[in-house]
CSV table of C-alpha atoms and ligand atoms in Angstrom, one decimal:
chain,number,residue,atom,x,y,z
X,3,MET,CA,-11.6,-50.6,-6.0
X,4,LYS,CA,-8.8,-49.1,-4.1
X,5,LEU,CA,-7.2,-48.1,-7.4
X,6,LEU,CA,-10.5,-46.6,-8.6
X,7,LEU,CA,-10.8,-44.6,-5.4
X,8,THR,CA,-7.3,-43.3,-5.8
X,9,PHE,CA,-8.1,-42.2,-9.4
X,10,ALA,CA,-11.2,-40.5,-8.2
X,11,THR,CA,-9.3,-38.7,-5.5
X,12,LEU,CA,-6.6,-37.7,-8.0
X,13,ALA,CA,-9.3,-36.5,-10.4
X,14,LEU,CA,-11.0,-34.4,-7.7
X,15,ALA,CA,-7.7,-33.0,-6.6
X,16,ALA,CA,-7.0,-32.0,-10.2
X,17,VAL,CA,-10.4,-30.3,-10.5
X,18,ALA,CA,-9.8,-28.5,-7.3
X,19,ALA,CA,-6.4,-27.4,-8.4
X,20,ALA,CA,-7.8,-26.2,-11.8
X,21,ASN,CA,-10.5,-24.3,-10.0
X,22,GLN,CA,-8.0,-22.6,-7.8
X,23,VAL,CA,-5.9,-21.6,-10.8
X,24,GLN,CA,-9.0,-20.3,-12.6
X,25,ALA,CA,-10.2,-18.0,-9.8
X,26,PRO,CA,-9.6,-14.6,-11.4
X,27,ALA,CA,-6.8,-12.7,-9.8
X,28,LYS,CA,-7.9,-9.8,-7.8
X,29,VAL,CA,-6.8,-6.3,-8.9
X,30,VAL,CA,-7.6,-4.1,-5.9
X,31,CYS,CA,-7.5,-0.5,-6.9
X,32,TYR,CA,-7.2,2.1,-4.1
X,33,TYR,CA,-8.6,5.5,-4.6
X,34,ASP,CA,-7.2,8.2,-2.2
X,35,SER,CA,-10.0,10.8,-2.1
X,36,LYS,CA,-7.5,13.4,-1.0
X,37,SER,CA,-6.5,13.6,-4.6
X,38,TYR,CA,-9.7,15.5,-5.2
X,39,VAL,CA,-8.3,18.6,-3.6
X,40,ARG,CA,-4.8,18.5,-5.3
X,41,GLU,CA,-4.1,21.0,-7.9
X,42,SER,CA,-3.8,21.1,-11.7
X,43,GLN,CA,-2.4,17.8,-13.2
X,44,ALA,CA,-2.6,16.0,-9.9
X,45,ARG,CA,-6.2,16.7,-9.2
X,46,MET,CA,-8.2,13.6,-9.7
X,47,LEU,CA,-12.0,13.6,-9.8
X,48,PRO,CA,-14.2,10.4,-9.8
X,49,PRO,CA,-14.7,10.5,-13.6
X,50,ASP,CA,-10.9,10.2,-14.0
X,51,LEU,CA,-11.2,6.8,-12.4
X,52,GLU,CA,-13.2,5.4,-15.2
X,53,PRO,CA,-10.4,4.3,-17.6
X,54,ALA,CA,-9.0,2.2,-14.7
X,55,LEU,CA,-12.2,0.4,-13.8
X,56,ALA,CA,-12.1,-2.2,-16.6
X,57,PHE,CA,-8.9,-3.4,-15.0
X,58,CYS,CA,-10.0,-3.5,-11.4
X,59,THR,CA,-11.9,-6.2,-9.6
X,60,HIS,CA,-12.2,-4.0,-6.5
X,61,LEU,CA,-12.2,-0.2,-6.0
X,62,VAL,CA,-11.4,0.8,-2.5
X,63,TYR,CA,-12.3,4.3,-1.4
X,64,GLY,CA,-9.9,5.8,1.1
X,65,TYR,CA,-10.4,6.8,3.8
X,66,ALA,CA,-13.0,6.9,6.5
X,67,GLY,CA,-11.9,7.5,10.1
X,68,VAL,CA,-12.9,7.0,13.7
X,69,GLN,CA,-14.6,9.7,15.7
X,70,PRO,CA,-12.5,10.2,18.9
X,71,ASP,CA,-15.3,10.4,21.5
X,72,THR,CA,-17.9,8.0,20.1
X,73,PHE,CA,-15.5,5.5,18.3
X,74,LYS,CA,-18.0,5.6,15.4
X,75,MET,CA,-16.7,5.0,11.9
X,76,VAL,CA,-17.3,8.3,10.1
X,77,SER,CA,-16.5,10.2,6.9
X,78,LEU,CA,-13.4,12.4,7.4
X,79,ASN,CA,-14.8,14.9,4.9
X,80,GLU,CA,-18.5,14.9,4.8
X,81,ASN,CA,-18.6,17.8,2.3
X,82,LEU,CA,-16.6,15.7,-0.2
X,83,ASP,CA,-17.9,12.2,0.6
X,84,ILE,CA,-21.5,12.6,1.5
X,85,ASP,CA,-23.1,16.1,1.0
X,86,THR,CA,-25.1,16.4,-2.2
X,87,ALA,CA,-22.7,18.9,-3.8
X,88,HIS,CA,-20.0,16.2,-4.4
X,89,ALA,CA,-21.4,12.9,-2.9
X,90,ASN,CA,-18.3,11.0,-3.8
X,91,TYR,CA,-19.3,7.9,-1.9
X,92,ARG,CA,-22.4,7.6,-4.0
X,93,THR,CA,-20.5,8.5,-7.2
X,94,VAL,CA,-18.0,5.7,-6.8
X,95,THR,CA,-20.5,3.1,-5.8
X,96,ASN,CA,-22.6,4.1,-8.8
X,97,PHE,CA,-19.8,2.9,-11.1
X,98,LYS,CA,-21.0,-0.6,-10.4
X,99,SER,CA,-23.9,-0.2,-12.8
X,100,LYS,CA,-21.4,0.3,-15.6
X,101,TYR,CA,-18.8,-2.1,-14.3
X,102,PRO,CA,-20.9,-5.0,-12.9
X,103,GLN,CA,-17.8,-7.1,-12.0
X,104,LEU,CA,-16.6,-4.3,-9.6
X,105,LYS,CA,-16.8,-4.5,-5.8
X,106,VAL,CA,-16.5,-1.1,-4.1
X,107,LEU,CA,-15.3,-1.2,-0.5
X,108,LEU,CA,-14.9,1.6,2.0
X,109,SER,CA,-11.6,1.7,3.7
X,110,VAL,CA,-11.0,3.1,7.2
X,111,GLY,CA,-7.7,4.4,8.7
X,112,GLY,CA,-4.9,4.1,6.1
X,113,ASP,CA,-2.9,6.8,7.8
X,114,ALA,CA,-5.4,9.4,6.6
X,115,ASP,CA,-7.0,9.8,10.0
X,116,VAL,CA,-4.5,11.9,11.8
X,117,ASP,CA,-6.6,13.4,14.6
X,118,GLU,CA,-5.8,11.6,17.9
X,119,ALA,CA,-4.3,8.4,16.3
X,120,ALA,CA,-4.2,6.7,19.7
X,121,LYS,CA,-8.0,6.1,19.4
X,122,TYR,CA,-7.2,3.2,17.1
X,123,ASN,CA,-5.6,1.4,20.0
X,124,LEU,CA,-8.2,2.5,22.6
X,125,LEU,CA,-11.0,1.2,20.4
X,126,LEU,CA,-9.5,-2.2,20.4
X,127,GLU,CA,-9.4,-2.3,24.2
X,128,SER,CA,-13.2,-1.7,24.7
X,129,PRO,CA,-16.0,-4.0,23.6
X,130,GLN,CA,-18.5,-1.1,23.7
X,131,ALA,CA,-16.2,1.0,21.4
X,132,ARG,CA,-15.9,-1.9,19.0
X,133,THR,CA,-19.7,-2.3,18.9
X,134,ALA,CA,-20.1,1.4,18.2
X,135,PHE,CA,-17.5,1.2,15.4
X,136,VAL,CA,-18.9,-1.9,13.8
X,137,ASN,CA,-22.6,-0.8,13.8
X,138,SER,CA,-21.8,2.7,12.5
X,139,GLY,CA,-19.4,1.3,9.9
X,140,VAL,CA,-21.8,-1.2,8.4
X,141,LEU,CA,-24.5,1.4,8.3
X,142,LEU,CA,-22.2,4.0,6.6
X,143,ALA,CA,-21.2,1.4,4.0
X,144,GLU,CA,-24.7,0.2,3.4
X,145,GLN,CA,-26.3,3.6,3.1
X,146,HIS,CA,-23.9,4.6,0.3
X,147,GLY,CA,-24.0,1.3,-1.6
X,148,PHE,CA,-20.6,0.0,-0.7
X,149,ASP,CA,-20.0,-3.8,-1.0
X,150,GLY,CA,-18.0,-4.0,2.2
X,151,ILE,CA,-15.3,-2.6,4.5
X,152,ASP,CA,-11.5,-2.6,4.5
X,153,LEU,CA,-9.9,-2.3,7.9
X,154,ALA,CA,-6.6,-0.4,7.1
X,155,TRP,CA,-5.9,-0.2,10.8
X,156,GLN,CA,-3.5,2.4,12.2
X,157,PHE,CA,-1.3,0.3,14.4
X,158,PRO,CA,1.9,1.6,16.0
X,159,ARG,CA,4.9,1.3,13.6
X,160,ILE,CA,8.2,-0.5,13.8
X,161,LYS,CA,10.9,2.0,14.7
X,162,PRO,CA,13.3,2.9,11.9
X,163,LYS,CA,16.9,1.8,12.3
X,164,LYS,CA,20.1,3.1,10.8
X,165,LEU,CA,21.6,0.8,8.2
X,166,ARG,CA,25.0,2.2,7.3
X,167,SER,CA,28.5,2.2,8.8
X,168,GLY,CA,29.1,-1.4,9.7
X,169,TRP,CA,25.5,-2.3,9.4
X,170,GLY,CA,25.9,-6.0,10.3
X,171,SER,CA,27.4,-5.5,13.7
X,172,PHE,CA,25.3,-2.5,14.4
X,173,TRP,CA,22.1,-4.4,13.7
X,174,HIS,CA,22.9,-7.2,16.1
X,175,GLY,CA,23.9,-4.6,18.7
X,176,VAL,CA,20.6,-2.9,18.4
X,177,LYS,CA,18.7,-6.1,18.7
X,178,LYS,CA,20.4,-6.9,21.9
X,179,THR,CA,20.0,-3.5,23.5
X,180,PHE,CA,16.7,-2.2,22.3
X,181,GLY,CA,15.3,-4.9,20.1
X,182,THR,CA,12.8,-6.1,22.6
X,183,THR,CA,11.5,-2.7,23.7
X,184,PRO,CA,8.0,-2.7,22.3
X,185,VAL,CA,6.6,0.5,20.7
X,186,ASP,CA,3.3,-0.4,22.3
X,187,ASP,CA,3.2,-1.8,25.8
X,188,LYS,CA,-0.2,-3.4,25.3
X,189,GLU,CA,0.7,-5.4,22.2
X,190,ALA,CA,-1.1,-8.6,23.3
X,191,GLU,CA,-4.3,-6.7,24.3
X,192,HIS,CA,-4.4,-4.9,20.9
X,193,ARG,CA,-3.8,-8.1,19.0
X,194,GLU,CA,-6.7,-9.8,20.8
X,195,GLY,CA,-8.8,-6.7,20.4
X,196,PHE,CA,-8.2,-6.7,16.6
X,197,THR,CA,-9.1,-10.3,16.3
X,198,ALA,CA,-12.3,-9.5,18.2
X,199,LEU,CA,-13.0,-6.5,15.9
X,200,VAL,CA,-12.6,-8.6,12.8
X,201,ARG,CA,-14.9,-11.3,14.2
X,202,GLU,CA,-17.5,-8.7,15.2
X,203,MET,CA,-17.3,-6.9,11.9
X,204,LYS,CA,-17.7,-10.1,10.0
X,205,ALA,CA,-20.7,-11.1,12.0
X,206,ALA,CA,-22.4,-7.8,11.3
X,207,LEU,CA,-21.5,-7.8,7.6
X,208,ASN,CA,-22.8,-11.4,7.4
X,209,LEU,CA,-26.3,-10.1,8.2
X,210,LYS,CA,-26.3,-8.1,4.9
X,211,PRO,CA,-26.3,-9.8,1.5
X,212,HIS,CA,-22.9,-10.0,-0.2
X,213,MET,CA,-20.9,-7.7,2.0
X,214,GLN,CA,-17.1,-8.3,2.0
X,215,LEU,CA,-14.5,-7.7,4.6
X,216,ALA,CA,-10.8,-7.0,3.9
X,217,VAL,CA,-7.9,-6.2,6.2
X,218,THR,CA,-5.0,-4.0,5.0
X,219,VAL,CA,-1.7,-4.2,6.7
X,220,LEU,CA,-0.2,-0.7,6.6
X,221,PRO,CA,3.5,-0.2,5.9
X,222,ASN,CA,5.8,-0.8,8.9
X,223,VAL,CA,3.1,-2.4,11.0
X,224,ASN,CA,4.6,-5.6,12.4
X,225,ALA,CA,2.0,-8.2,11.3
X,226,SER,CA,3.5,-10.8,13.6
X,227,VAL,CA,2.7,-8.5,16.6
X,228,TYR,CA,-0.9,-7.5,15.7
X,229,HIS,CA,-2.3,-10.1,13.4
X,230,ASP,CA,-3.3,-13.5,14.7
X,231,VAL,CA,-3.4,-15.1,11.2
X,232,PRO,CA,-5.2,-18.4,12.1
X,233,SER,CA,-7.9,-16.6,13.9
X,234,ILE,CA,-8.7,-13.9,11.3
X,235,ILE,CA,-7.8,-15.4,8.0
X,236,ASN,CA,-11.1,-17.3,7.5
X,237,LEU,CA,-13.2,-14.3,8.4
X,238,VAL,CA,-11.9,-12.0,5.7
X,239,ASP,CA,-12.2,-12.0,1.9
X,240,PHE,CA,-8.6,-10.9,1.5
X,241,VAL,CA,-5.7,-9.4,3.3
X,242,ASN,CA,-3.9,-6.7,1.5
X,243,ILE,CA,-0.3,-6.4,2.5
X,244,ASN,CA,1.1,-2.9,1.8
X,245,ALA,CA,4.6,-4.1,1.5
X,246,PHE,CA,6.2,-0.8,0.7
X,247,ASP,CA,7.6,2.4,2.4
X,248,TYR,CA,10.1,0.3,4.3
X,249,TYR,CA,12.5,3.3,3.8
X,250,THR,CA,11.1,6.7,3.6
X,251,PRO,CA,12.6,10.2,3.9
X,252,GLU,CA,10.4,10.8,7.0
X,253,ARG,CA,11.6,7.6,8.7
X,254,ASN,CA,15.2,7.5,7.4
X,255,ILE,CA,16.1,11.2,7.1
X,256,LYS,CA,19.8,10.8,6.5
X,257,GLU,CA,19.8,7.7,4.4
X,258,ALA,CA,18.2,6.9,1.1
X,259,ASP,CA,17.4,3.3,0.1
X,260,TYR,CA,15.1,1.1,-1.9
X,261,THR,CA,11.6,1.8,-0.6
X,262,ALA,CA,10.0,-1.5,-1.5
X,263,PRO,CA,12.4,-4.3,-2.5
X,264,ILE,CA,11.0,-7.8,-3.3
X,265,TYR,CA,14.0,-9.5,-1.7
X,266,THR,CA,16.5,-8.4,0.9
X,267,PRO,CA,19.3,-6.3,-0.5
X,268,GLN,CA,22.7,-7.2,0.9
X,269,ASN,CA,23.3,-6.2,4.6
X,270,ARG,CA,19.7,-5.0,5.2
X,271,ASN,CA,17.2,-6.1,7.8
X,272,PRO,CA,15.9,-9.4,6.3
X,273,LEU,CA,12.3,-8.6,7.5
X,274,LEU,CA,11.8,-5.4,5.5
X,275,ASN,CA,10.9,-6.5,2.1
X,276,VAL,CA,7.9,-7.9,0.1
X,277,ASP,CA,9.0,-11.6,0.3
X,278,ALA,CA,9.4,-11.5,4.1
X,279,ALA,CA,6.0,-9.8,4.5
X,280,VAL,CA,4.2,-12.3,2.3
X,281,ASN,CA,6.0,-15.3,3.8
X,282,TYR,CA,4.9,-14.3,7.3
X,283,TRP,CA,1.2,-14.8,6.3
X,284,LEU,CA,1.9,-18.0,4.3
X,285,HIS,CA,4.0,-19.6,7.0
X,286,SER,CA,1.3,-18.7,9.5
X,287,GLY,CA,-1.2,-20.8,7.6
X,288,ALA,CA,-3.0,-18.2,5.4
X,289,PRO,CA,-4.2,-19.7,2.1
X,290,SER,CA,-2.2,-18.0,-0.6
X,291,ASN,CA,-5.3,-17.0,-2.5
X,292,LYS,CA,-6.4,-14.8,0.4
X,293,ILE,CA,-3.3,-12.7,0.1
X,294,VAL,CA,-3.1,-9.6,-2.0
X,295,LEU,CA,0.2,-7.8,-2.6
X,296,GLY,CA,0.2,-4.1,-2.3
X,297,ILE,CA,2.2,-2.0,-4.9
X,298,SER,CA,2.7,1.7,-4.3
X,299,THR,CA,2.6,4.3,-7.1
X,300,LYS,CA,4.2,6.8,-4.8
X,301,ALA,CA,7.9,7.6,-5.3
X,302,ARG,CA,10.0,8.4,-2.3
X,303,THR,CA,12.7,11.1,-2.7
X,304,TRP,CA,15.7,12.3,-0.7
X,305,LYS,CA,17.9,15.3,-1.1
X,306,LEU,CA,21.6,14.6,-1.9
X,307,ASP,CA,24.3,16.8,-0.6
X,308,ALA,CA,28.1,17.0,-0.9
X,309,ASP,CA,28.5,14.1,1.5
X,310,SER,CA,26.4,11.7,-0.6
X,311,GLU,CA,28.3,9.0,-2.3
X,312,ILE,CA,28.6,10.0,-6.0
X,313,ALA,CA,27.9,6.5,-7.3
X,314,GLY,CA,24.3,6.9,-6.1
X,315,VAL,CA,24.2,3.2,-5.1
X,316,PRO,CA,21.8,2.7,-2.1
X,317,PRO,CA,22.0,2.9,0.8
X,318,LEU,CA,23.6,6.4,0.6
X,319,HIS,CA,23.9,9.5,2.6
X,320,ALA,CA,21.0,11.9,2.2
X,321,ASP,CA,19.9,15.2,3.6
X,322,GLY,CA,16.2,14.8,4.3
X,323,PRO,CA,13.2,14.7,2.0
X,324,GLY,CA,13.6,15.8,-1.6
X,325,GLU,CA,11.8,18.9,-2.8
X,326,ALA,CA,8.1,18.7,-3.5
X,327,GLY,CA,6.8,17.9,-6.9
X,328,PRO,CA,5.1,20.5,-9.1
X,329,TYR,CA,1.7,18.9,-8.8
X,330,THR,CA,1.6,16.7,-5.6
X,331,LYS,CA,3.4,19.5,-3.7
X,332,THR,CA,4.6,17.2,-0.8
X,333,GLU,CA,8.2,17.0,0.3
X,334,GLY,CA,9.8,13.6,-0.2
X,335,VAL,CA,7.0,12.4,-2.5
X,336,LEU,CA,6.5,12.3,-6.2
X,337,SER,CA,3.8,10.7,-8.3
X,338,TYR,CA,4.9,8.3,-11.0
X,339,PRO,CA,4.2,10.9,-13.7
X,340,GLU,CA,6.2,13.5,-11.8
X,341,VAL,CA,9.1,11.1,-11.8
X,342,CYS,CA,8.8,10.1,-15.5
X,343,MET,CA,8.8,13.7,-16.5
X,344,LYS,CA,12.1,14.3,-14.7
X,345,LEU,CA,13.9,11.4,-16.4
X,346,ILE,CA,16.6,12.0,-18.9
X,347,ASN,CA,14.9,11.8,-22.2
X,348,PRO,CA,16.0,12.7,-25.7
X,349,ASN,CA,12.9,14.7,-26.3
X,350,HIS,CA,13.6,17.0,-23.3
X,351,GLN,CA,15.3,20.2,-24.1
X,352,LYS,CA,18.7,20.0,-22.6
X,353,GLY,CA,19.8,22.7,-20.2
X,354,MET,CA,16.4,23.6,-19.0
X,355,ARG,CA,16.8,22.0,-15.6
X,356,PRO,CA,18.7,19.1,-14.2
X,357,TYR,CA,17.2,15.7,-15.0
X,358,LEU,CA,17.4,12.3,-13.3
X,359,ARG,CA,19.3,9.3,-14.6
X,360,LYS,CA,17.5,6.0,-14.2
X,361,PHE,CA,19.1,2.8,-12.9
X,362,THR,CA,17.2,-0.4,-13.4
X,363,ASP,CA,17.9,-3.6,-11.6
X,364,PRO,CA,18.6,-6.5,-14.0
X,365,SER,CA,18.2,-9.0,-11.1
X,366,LYS,CA,14.6,-7.8,-10.7
X,367,ARG,CA,14.9,-8.1,-7.0
X,368,PHE,CA,15.2,-4.7,-5.5
X,369,GLY,CA,13.6,-2.1,-7.8
X,370,THR,CA,14.5,1.0,-9.8
X,371,TYR,CA,16.0,4.3,-8.7
X,372,ALA,CA,16.9,7.5,-10.4
X,373,PHE,CA,19.1,10.4,-9.2
X,374,ARG,CA,21.1,13.5,-10.0
X,375,LEU,CA,24.0,14.7,-7.9
X,376,PRO,CA,24.1,18.2,-6.3
X,377,ASP,CA,25.6,20.7,-8.8
X,378,ASP,CA,28.4,23.2,-8.3
X,379,GLY,CA,25.9,26.1,-8.1
X,380,GLY,CA,24.6,24.8,-4.8
X,381,GLU,CA,21.5,23.1,-6.2
X,382,PRO,CA,20.9,19.9,-4.1
X,383,GLY,CA,20.8,16.5,-5.7
X,384,LEU,CA,17.8,14.2,-5.7
X,385,TRP,CA,17.5,10.4,-5.2
X,386,VAL,CA,14.3,8.7,-6.0
X,387,SER,CA,13.1,5.1,-5.3
X,388,TYR,CA,10.0,4.3,-7.3
X,389,GLU,CA,7.9,1.7,-9.0
X,390,ASP,CA,7.5,2.0,-12.7
X,391,PRO,CA,5.4,-0.3,-15.0
X,392,ASP,CA,8.4,-2.8,-15.4
X,393,THR,CA,9.0,-3.2,-11.6
X,394,ALA,CA,5.3,-3.3,-10.9
X,395,ALA,CA,5.0,-6.1,-13.4
X,396,GLN,CA,7.8,-7.9,-11.7
X,397,LYS,CA,5.8,-7.8,-8.5
X,398,ALA,CA,2.7,-9.1,-10.3
X,399,VAL,CA,4.9,-12.0,-11.6
X,400,TYR,CA,6.1,-12.6,-8.0
X,401,ALA,CA,2.5,-12.6,-6.8
X,402,LYS,CA,1.6,-15.1,-9.5
X,403,SER,CA,4.6,-17.3,-8.7
X,404,LYS,CA,3.4,-17.5,-5.1
X,405,ASN,CA,-0.2,-18.2,-6.1
X,406,LEU,CA,-1.4,-15.1,-4.3
X,407,GLY,CA,-5.0,-13.9,-4.7
X,408,GLY,CA,-3.8,-10.8,-6.6
X,409,VAL,CA,-2.3,-7.4,-6.2
X,410,SER,CA,-3.4,-4.0,-5.2
X,411,ILE,CA,-2.4,-0.5,-6.4
X,412,SER,CA,-2.0,2.2,-3.8
X,413,ASP,CA,-3.2,4.4,-5.3
X,414,LEU,CA,-4.7,5.2,-8.6
X,415,SER,CA,-4.2,9.0,-8.2
X,416,MET,CA,-0.4,8.6,-8.3
X,417,ASP,CA,-0.4,6.4,-11.4
X,418,ASP,CA,-0.2,8.3,-14.7
X,419,PHE,CA,-4.0,8.8,-15.1
X,420,ARG,CA,-3.5,11.7,-17.5
X,421,GLU,CA,-1.1,10.1,-20.0
X,422,LEU,CA,1.8,12.5,-19.2
X,423,CYS,CA,4.4,9.7,-19.6
X,424,THR,CA,3.2,7.7,-22.5
X,425,ASN,CA,0.0,7.6,-24.5
X,426,ASN,CA,-1.6,5.2,-22.1
X,427,LYS,CA,-3.6,6.0,-19.1
X,428,TYR,CA,-2.7,4.1,-15.9
X,429,PRO,CA,0.5,2.4,-17.2
X,430,ILE,CA,1.3,0.8,-13.8
X,431,LEU,CA,-2.1,-0.6,-13.3
X,432,ARG,CA,-2.1,-2.0,-16.9
X,433,ALA,CA,1.4,-3.5,-16.5
X,434,VAL,CA,0.3,-5.4,-13.4
X,435,LYS,CA,-3.0,-6.5,-14.9
X,436,TYR,CA,-1.3,-8.0,-18.0
X,437,ARG,CA,1.1,-10.1,-15.8
X,438,LEU,CA,-1.5,-11.7,-13.6
F,14,NAG,C1,8.2,-8.1,14.5
F,14,NAG,O1,8.0,-8.6,15.8
F,14,NAG,C2,8.7,-9.8,16.0
F,14,NAG,C3,8.3,-10.3,17.4
F,14,NAG,O2,6.9,-10.7,17.4
F,14,NAG,C4,10.2,-9.6,16.0
F,14,NAG,O3,10.8,-10.8,16.1
F,14,NAG,C5,10.5,-8.9,14.6
F,14,NAG,O4,11.9,-8.6,14.6
F,14,NAG,C6,9.7,-7.7,14.4
F,14,NAG,N1,9.9,-7.3,13.0
F,14,NAG,C7,10.6,-6.1,12.8
F,14,NAG,C8,10.8,-5.8,11.3
F,14,NAG,O5,10.9,-5.3,13.6
């Protein structure tokens, strides 16, 4: 009898394990609606999303915001999102009729809401403000056919630290002197407020059929400060960890480095990488299948000058953000197609303009970079840390090896949605999907 029971238990365990393996991996596709107002090749309209949707389990529309006085969740651009001329909210949720597997969520925050950012903290401190936010958010989502809400909360960020020049001793020195100075002197209150917000949002969404709730951890938000994992993990459908932008030209003006390594490169802060971010959640008791690993399609670029080390190996001296790309037109940022078009390629006509040389990472731990040195004519150099289909696939392999719930792509508009690199649309998204 005992033996039989043991067998039965083992069989049940095996079935449970098989079920877990069979749960389809999530591919959460973020759509940054700001891409609607970019120019020429970077302008993305909702129909451009279609070739991606067969690969996505979720489409997340970014971003709604918080109205400063009322704390209501509102569209940040009603003309684009809601008014009948464009009605993008409705356009994206209508994709569900053609792609029935797709869940479409409305995301709030995500660094897109720049007007009075302190309101995100204030909201957490007040039960009345939370109620106003929750009620308006659920209504906004429901009225436009969304399947739920993603809280991409704009918490205060970890302060950037300098890495170079005797990093090891410098790091320890910093920790002793300033390491305990919080960026936010009400950390504990905001942590509790966020737990309450997640609980209240979940309760409100539960009153509607099939509404999902997700939490996105934005880059450089210290999850161990703001996220009480055991209290929130059972309330959410997934947690999306945006484990990238650890080093950016805005945060690290004089120093270029890998923006989103999987593991710690030598002599770097051991907490600023994908593996550390994921392990924080797993070690705090989150079931691995609730965790979604965020992959960025946005390259980060720095200008190189005469003081930059000519080997180009990171970390290296830089001189602020690299020049804006031809389409995305933002200093320090290039889309994946803008990078691929700058890479040295036998088909490019030589001598037209300086191209970038690409350096891959055979260890598959840190990522790819590309650069060119400044030239004698005074043209500055450029150093680029970016994700390409190969490194994105490595992250999908990592996610799979950790039994994570899936991966997310932030965002579709910076992937090559026009086939400018190869004759495939969305090569980063595809590479990820095929590895899950
Ligand atoms: C995050 O906060 C914890 C304290 O809760 C601290 O030990 C850790 O160093 C912080 N992480 C970073 C990357 O600053």
